[in-house]
mmCIF file of C-alpha atoms in Angstrom:
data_model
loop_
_atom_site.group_PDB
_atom_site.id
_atom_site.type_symbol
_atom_site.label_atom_id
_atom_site.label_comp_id
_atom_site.label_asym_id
_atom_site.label_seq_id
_atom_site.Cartn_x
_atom_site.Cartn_y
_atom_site.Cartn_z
ATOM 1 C CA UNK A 9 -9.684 -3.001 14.727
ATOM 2 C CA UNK A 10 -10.774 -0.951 11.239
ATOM 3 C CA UNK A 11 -11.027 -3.388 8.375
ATOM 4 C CA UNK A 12 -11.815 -2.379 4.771
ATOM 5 C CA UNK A 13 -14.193 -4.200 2.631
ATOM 6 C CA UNK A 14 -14.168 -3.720 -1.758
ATOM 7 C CA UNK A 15 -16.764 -5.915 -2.626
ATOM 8 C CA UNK A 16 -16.113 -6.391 -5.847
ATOM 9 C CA UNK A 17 -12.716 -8.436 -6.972
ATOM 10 C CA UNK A 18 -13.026 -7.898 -10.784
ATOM 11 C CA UNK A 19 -15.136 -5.421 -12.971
ATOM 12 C CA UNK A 20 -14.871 -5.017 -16.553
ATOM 13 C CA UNK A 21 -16.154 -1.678 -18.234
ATOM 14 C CA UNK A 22 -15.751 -0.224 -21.857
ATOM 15 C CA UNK A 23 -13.654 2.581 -22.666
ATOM 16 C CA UNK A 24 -15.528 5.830 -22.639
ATOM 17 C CA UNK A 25 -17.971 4.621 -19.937
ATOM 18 C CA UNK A 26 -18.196 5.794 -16.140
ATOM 19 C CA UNK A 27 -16.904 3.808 -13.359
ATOM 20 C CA UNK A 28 -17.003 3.251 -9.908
ATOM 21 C CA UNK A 29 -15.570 1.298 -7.320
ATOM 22 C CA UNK A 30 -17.253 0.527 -4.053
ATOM 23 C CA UNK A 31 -15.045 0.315 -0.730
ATOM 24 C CA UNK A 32 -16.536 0.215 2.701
ATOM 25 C CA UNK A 33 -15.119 0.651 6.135
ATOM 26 C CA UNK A 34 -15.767 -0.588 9.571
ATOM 27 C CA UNK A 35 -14.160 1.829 12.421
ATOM 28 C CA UNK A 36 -15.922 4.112 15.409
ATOM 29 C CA UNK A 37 -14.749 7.119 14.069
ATOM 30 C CA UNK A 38 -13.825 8.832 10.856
ATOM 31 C CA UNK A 39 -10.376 7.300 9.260
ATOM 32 C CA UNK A 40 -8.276 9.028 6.746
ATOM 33 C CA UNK A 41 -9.129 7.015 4.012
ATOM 34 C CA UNK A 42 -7.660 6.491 0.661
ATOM 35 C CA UNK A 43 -7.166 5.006 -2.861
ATOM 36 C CA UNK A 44 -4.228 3.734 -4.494
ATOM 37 C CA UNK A 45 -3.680 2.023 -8.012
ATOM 38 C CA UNK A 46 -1.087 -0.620 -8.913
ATOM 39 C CA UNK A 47 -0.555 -1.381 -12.549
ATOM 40 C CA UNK A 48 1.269 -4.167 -13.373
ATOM 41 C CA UNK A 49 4.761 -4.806 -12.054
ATOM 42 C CA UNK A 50 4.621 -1.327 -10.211
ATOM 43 C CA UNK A 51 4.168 -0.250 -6.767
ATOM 44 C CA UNK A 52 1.552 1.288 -5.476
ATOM 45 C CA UNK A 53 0.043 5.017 -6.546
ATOM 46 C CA UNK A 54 -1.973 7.352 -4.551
ATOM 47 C CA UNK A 55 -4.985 8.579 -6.171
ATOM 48 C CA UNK A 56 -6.444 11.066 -3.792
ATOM 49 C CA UNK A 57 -6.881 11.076 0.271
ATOM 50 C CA UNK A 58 -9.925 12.072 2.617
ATOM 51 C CA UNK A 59 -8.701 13.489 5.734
ATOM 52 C CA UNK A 60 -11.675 16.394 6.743
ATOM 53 C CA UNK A 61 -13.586 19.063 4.954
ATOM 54 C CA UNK A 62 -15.499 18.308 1.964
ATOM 55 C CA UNK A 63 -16.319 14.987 1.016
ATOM 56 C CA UNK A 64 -16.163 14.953 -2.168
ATOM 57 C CA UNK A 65 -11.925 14.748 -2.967
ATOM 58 C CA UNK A 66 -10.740 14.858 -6.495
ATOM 59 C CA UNK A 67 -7.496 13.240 -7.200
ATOM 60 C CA UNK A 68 -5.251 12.130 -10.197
ATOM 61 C CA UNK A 69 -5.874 10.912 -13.667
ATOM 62 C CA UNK A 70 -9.370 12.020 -13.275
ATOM 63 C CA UNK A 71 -10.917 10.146 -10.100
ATOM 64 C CA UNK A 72 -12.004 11.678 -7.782
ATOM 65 C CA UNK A 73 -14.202 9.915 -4.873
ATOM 66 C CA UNK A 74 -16.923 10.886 -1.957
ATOM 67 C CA UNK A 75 -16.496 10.155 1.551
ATOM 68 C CA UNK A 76 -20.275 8.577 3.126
ATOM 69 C CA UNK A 77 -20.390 8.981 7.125
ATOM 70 C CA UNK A 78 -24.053 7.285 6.646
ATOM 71 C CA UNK A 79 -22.683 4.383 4.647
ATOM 72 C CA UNK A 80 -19.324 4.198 6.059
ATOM 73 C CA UNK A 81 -18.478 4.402 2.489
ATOM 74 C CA UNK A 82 -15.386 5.939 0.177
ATOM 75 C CA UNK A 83 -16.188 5.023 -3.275
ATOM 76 C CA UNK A 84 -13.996 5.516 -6.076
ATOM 77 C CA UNK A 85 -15.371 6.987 -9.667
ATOM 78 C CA UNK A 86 -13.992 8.384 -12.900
ATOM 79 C CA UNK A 87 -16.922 9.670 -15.091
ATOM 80 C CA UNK A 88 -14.993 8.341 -18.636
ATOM 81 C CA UNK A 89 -12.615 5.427 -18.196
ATOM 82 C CA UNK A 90 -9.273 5.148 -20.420
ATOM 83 C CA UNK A 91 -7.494 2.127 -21.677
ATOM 84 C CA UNK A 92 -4.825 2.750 -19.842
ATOM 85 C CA UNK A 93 -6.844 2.916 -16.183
ATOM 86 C CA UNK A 94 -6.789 -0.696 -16.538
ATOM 87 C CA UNK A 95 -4.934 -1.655 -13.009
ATOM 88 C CA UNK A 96 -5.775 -2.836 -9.461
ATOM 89 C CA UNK A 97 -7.459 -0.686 -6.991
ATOM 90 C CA UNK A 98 -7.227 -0.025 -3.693
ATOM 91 C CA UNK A 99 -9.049 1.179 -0.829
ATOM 92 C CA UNK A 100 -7.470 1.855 2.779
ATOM 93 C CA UNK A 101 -7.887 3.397 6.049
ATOM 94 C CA UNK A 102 -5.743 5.046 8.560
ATOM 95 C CA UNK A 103 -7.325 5.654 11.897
ATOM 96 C CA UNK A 104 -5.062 8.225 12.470
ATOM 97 C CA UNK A 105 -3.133 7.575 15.751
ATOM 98 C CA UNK A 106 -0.727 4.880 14.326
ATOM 99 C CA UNK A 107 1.643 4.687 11.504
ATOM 100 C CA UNK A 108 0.047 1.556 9.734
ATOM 101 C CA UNK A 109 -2.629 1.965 6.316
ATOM 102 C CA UNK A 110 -5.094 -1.096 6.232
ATOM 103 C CA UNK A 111 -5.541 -2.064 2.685
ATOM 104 C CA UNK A 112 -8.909 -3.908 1.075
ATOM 105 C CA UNK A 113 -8.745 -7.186 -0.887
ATOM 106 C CA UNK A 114 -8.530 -4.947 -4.263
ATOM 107 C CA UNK A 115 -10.905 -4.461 -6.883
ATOM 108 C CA UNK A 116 -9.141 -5.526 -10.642
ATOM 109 C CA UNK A 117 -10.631 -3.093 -13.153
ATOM 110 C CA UNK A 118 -10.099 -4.310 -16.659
ATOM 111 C CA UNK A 119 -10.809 -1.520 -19.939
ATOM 112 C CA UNK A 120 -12.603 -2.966 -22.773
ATOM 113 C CA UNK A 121 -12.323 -0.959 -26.472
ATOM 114 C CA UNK B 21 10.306 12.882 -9.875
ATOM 115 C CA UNK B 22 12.105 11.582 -6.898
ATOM 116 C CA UNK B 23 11.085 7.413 -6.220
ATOM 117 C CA UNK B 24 11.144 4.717 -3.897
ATOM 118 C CA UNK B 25 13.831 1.910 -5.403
ATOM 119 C CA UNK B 26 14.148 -1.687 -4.131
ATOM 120 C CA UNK B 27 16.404 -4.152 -5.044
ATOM 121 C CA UNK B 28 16.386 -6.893 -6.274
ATOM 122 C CA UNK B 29 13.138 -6.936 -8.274
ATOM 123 C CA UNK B 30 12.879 -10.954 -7.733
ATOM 124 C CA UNK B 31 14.793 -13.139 -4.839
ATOM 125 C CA UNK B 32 14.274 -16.790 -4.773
ATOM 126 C CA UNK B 33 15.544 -18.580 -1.586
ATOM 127 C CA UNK B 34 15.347 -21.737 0.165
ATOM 128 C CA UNK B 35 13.868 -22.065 3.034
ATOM 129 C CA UNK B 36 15.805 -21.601 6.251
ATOM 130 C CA UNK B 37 18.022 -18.827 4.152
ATOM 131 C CA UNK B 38 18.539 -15.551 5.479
ATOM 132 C CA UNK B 39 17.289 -12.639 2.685
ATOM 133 C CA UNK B 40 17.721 -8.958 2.706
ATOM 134 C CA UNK B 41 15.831 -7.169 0.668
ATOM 135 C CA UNK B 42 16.937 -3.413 -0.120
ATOM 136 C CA UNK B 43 15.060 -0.282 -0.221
ATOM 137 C CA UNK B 44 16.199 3.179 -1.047
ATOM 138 C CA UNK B 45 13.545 5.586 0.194
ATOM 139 C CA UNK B 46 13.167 9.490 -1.302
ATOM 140 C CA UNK B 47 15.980 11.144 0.056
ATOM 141 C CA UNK B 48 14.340 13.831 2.413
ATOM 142 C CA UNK B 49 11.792 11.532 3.773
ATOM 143 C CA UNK B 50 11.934 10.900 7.109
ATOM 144 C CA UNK B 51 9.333 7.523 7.873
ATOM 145 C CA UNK B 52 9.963 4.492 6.326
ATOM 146 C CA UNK B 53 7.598 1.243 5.952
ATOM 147 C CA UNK B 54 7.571 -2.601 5.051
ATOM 148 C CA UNK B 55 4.433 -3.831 3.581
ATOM 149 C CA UNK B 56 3.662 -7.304 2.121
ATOM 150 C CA UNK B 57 1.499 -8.637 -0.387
ATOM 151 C CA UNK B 58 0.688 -12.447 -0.986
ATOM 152 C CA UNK B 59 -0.100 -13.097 -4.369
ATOM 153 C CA UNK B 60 -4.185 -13.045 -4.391
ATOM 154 C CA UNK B 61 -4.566 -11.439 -0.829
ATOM 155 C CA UNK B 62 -4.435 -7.924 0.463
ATOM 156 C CA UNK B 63 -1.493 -5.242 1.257
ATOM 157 C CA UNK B 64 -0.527 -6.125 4.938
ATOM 158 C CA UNK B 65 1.370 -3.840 6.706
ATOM 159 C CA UNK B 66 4.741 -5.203 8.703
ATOM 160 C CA UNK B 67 6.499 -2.348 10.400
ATOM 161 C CA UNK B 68 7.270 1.459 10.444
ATOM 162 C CA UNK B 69 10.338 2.954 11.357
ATOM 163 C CA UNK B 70 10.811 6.567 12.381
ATOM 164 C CA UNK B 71 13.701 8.413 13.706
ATOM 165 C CA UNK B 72 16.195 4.545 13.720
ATOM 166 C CA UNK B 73 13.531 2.429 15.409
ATOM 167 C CA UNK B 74 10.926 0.988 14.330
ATOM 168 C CA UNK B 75 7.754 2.860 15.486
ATOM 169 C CA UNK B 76 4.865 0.421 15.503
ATOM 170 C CA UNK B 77 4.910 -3.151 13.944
ATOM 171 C CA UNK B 78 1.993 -5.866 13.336
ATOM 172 C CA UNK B 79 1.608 -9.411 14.526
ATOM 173 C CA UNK B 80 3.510 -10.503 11.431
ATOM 174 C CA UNK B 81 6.899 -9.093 11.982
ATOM 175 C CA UNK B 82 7.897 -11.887 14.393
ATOM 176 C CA UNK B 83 11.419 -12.166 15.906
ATOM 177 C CA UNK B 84 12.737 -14.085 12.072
ATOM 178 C CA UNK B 85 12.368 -9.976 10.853
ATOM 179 C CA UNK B 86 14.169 -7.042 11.511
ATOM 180 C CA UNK B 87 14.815 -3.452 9.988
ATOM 181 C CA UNK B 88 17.753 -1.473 10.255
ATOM 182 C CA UNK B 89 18.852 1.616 8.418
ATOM 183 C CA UNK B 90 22.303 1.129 7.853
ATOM 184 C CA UNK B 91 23.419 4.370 6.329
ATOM 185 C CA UNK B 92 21.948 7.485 5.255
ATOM 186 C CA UNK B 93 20.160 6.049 1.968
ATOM 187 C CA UNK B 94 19.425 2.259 2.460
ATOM 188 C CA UNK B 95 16.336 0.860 4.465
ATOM 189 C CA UNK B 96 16.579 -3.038 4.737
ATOM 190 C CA UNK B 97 14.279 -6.078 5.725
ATOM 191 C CA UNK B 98 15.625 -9.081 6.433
ATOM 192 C CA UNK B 99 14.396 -12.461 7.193
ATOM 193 C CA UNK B 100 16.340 -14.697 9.345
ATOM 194 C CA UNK B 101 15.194 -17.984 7.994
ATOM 195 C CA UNK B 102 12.702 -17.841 5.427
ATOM 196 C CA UNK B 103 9.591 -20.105 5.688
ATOM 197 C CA UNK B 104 7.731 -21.276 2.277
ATOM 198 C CA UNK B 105 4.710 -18.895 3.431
ATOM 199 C CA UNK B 106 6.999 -15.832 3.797
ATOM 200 C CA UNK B 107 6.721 -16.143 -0.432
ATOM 201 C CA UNK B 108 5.236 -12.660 -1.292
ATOM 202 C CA UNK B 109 5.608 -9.447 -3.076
ATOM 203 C CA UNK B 110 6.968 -7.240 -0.081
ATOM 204 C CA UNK B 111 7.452 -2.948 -0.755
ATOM 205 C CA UNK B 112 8.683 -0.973 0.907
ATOM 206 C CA UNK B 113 7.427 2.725 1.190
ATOM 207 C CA UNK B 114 8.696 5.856 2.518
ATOM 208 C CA UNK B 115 6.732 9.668 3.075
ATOM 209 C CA UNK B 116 8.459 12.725 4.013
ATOM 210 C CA UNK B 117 6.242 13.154 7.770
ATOM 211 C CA UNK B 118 3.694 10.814 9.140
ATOM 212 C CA UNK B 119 1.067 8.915 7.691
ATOM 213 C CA UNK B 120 -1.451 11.519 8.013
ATOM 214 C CA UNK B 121 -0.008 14.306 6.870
ATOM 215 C CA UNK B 122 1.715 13.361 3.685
ATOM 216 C CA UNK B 123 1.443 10.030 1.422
ATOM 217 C CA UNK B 124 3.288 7.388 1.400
ATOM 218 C CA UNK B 125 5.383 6.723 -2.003
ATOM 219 C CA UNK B 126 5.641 3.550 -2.779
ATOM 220 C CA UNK B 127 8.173 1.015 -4.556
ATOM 221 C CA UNK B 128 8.076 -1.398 -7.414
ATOM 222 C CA UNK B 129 8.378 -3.759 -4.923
ATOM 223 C CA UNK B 130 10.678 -7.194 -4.673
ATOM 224 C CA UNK B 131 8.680 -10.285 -5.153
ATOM 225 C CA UNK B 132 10.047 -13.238 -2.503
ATOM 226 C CA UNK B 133 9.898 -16.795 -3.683
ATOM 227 C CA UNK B 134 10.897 -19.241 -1.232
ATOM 228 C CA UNK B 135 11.505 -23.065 -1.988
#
């Protein structure tokens, strides 16, 4: 079964520098793979999607993230981090043959000024 | 922009109660999805539901849950008789084709306290 792995539960950065967010993968083949952000009492965003093509996506609000076949990797960045990016991130897979997304553990960014 | 709504926002229950929990997906979408989240722990998924029945499920949508679609608008989840660790934030989700080929749109989701 694919599983999804964010290492990190909490980071803390300073407004105005670059972030990233590290999500790993475990599945035979390529998954879709995506990112979502919840803020606080809200459901759940998409921020951008990896299907095929080039792997390097750009999404919403400035993220964009690069899909590693070598690392089994899709890790999230933003080169200048807002206030208001302060939220909980997520990282999940699709394999692609059933309807279900499997979500990581969530990484909680919070924005220093 | 059109949204996912799901009533009500918070639903505390005692245990062995019956709950419904109400979704109203985007109008023209045509998959609909239950996901769960208990506080601290990860976004599980607990059914799809495609064309009235439920398309694939996991191992935690037991016989105590069931779907249904009543009408054209609502998408429902109930819980038979709710069990202290069925206490979670549960949304529901909707996209207009499958999974792969457009995203799913979320709701604020209904958080699920049972005593």
């Amino acid at each position: 079964a694919q599983s999804v792995t964010q290492p990190d539960i909490h980071i803390t950065v300073s407004e105005g520098a670059s972030l990233e967010l590290r999500c790993n993968y475990s599945y035979g083949a390529t998954p879709y793979l995506f990112w979502y952000v919840q803020s606080p009492g809200q459901g759940l965003q998409l921020l951008l999607k990896y299907f095929s093509g080039d792997t390097l996506v750009q999404g919403i609000k400035g993220f964009e993230a690069e899909f590693k076949r070598s690392q089994s990797s899709f890790n999230l960045r933003k080169p200048s981090v807002h206030w208001s990016d302060a939220a909980e991130y997520f990282c999940a897979v699709n394999t692609g043959t059933a309807s279900k997304l499997t979500f990581g553990t969530g990484t909680r960014l919070q924005v220093t000024l | 922009e059109p949204e996912v709504t799901q009533t009500p926002s918070h639903q505390v229950t005692q245990m062995g109660q019956e709950v419904i929990l109400r979704c109203v997906p985007i109008s023209n979408h045509l998959y609909f999805y239950w996901y769960r989240q208990i506080l601290g722990q990860k976004v599980e998924f607990l059914v799809s539901f495609y064309n009235n029945e439920i398309s694939e499920k996991s191992e935690i949508f037991d016989d105590q849950f069931s779907v249904e679609r009543p009408d054209g608008s609502n998408f429902t989840l109930k819980i038979r008789s709710t069990k202290l660790e069925d206490s979670a934030m549960y949304f529901c989700a909707s996209s207009l084709r499958g999974l792969t080929n457009s995203p799913l749109h979320f709701g604020n989701g209904t958080r699920l306290t049972v005593t």
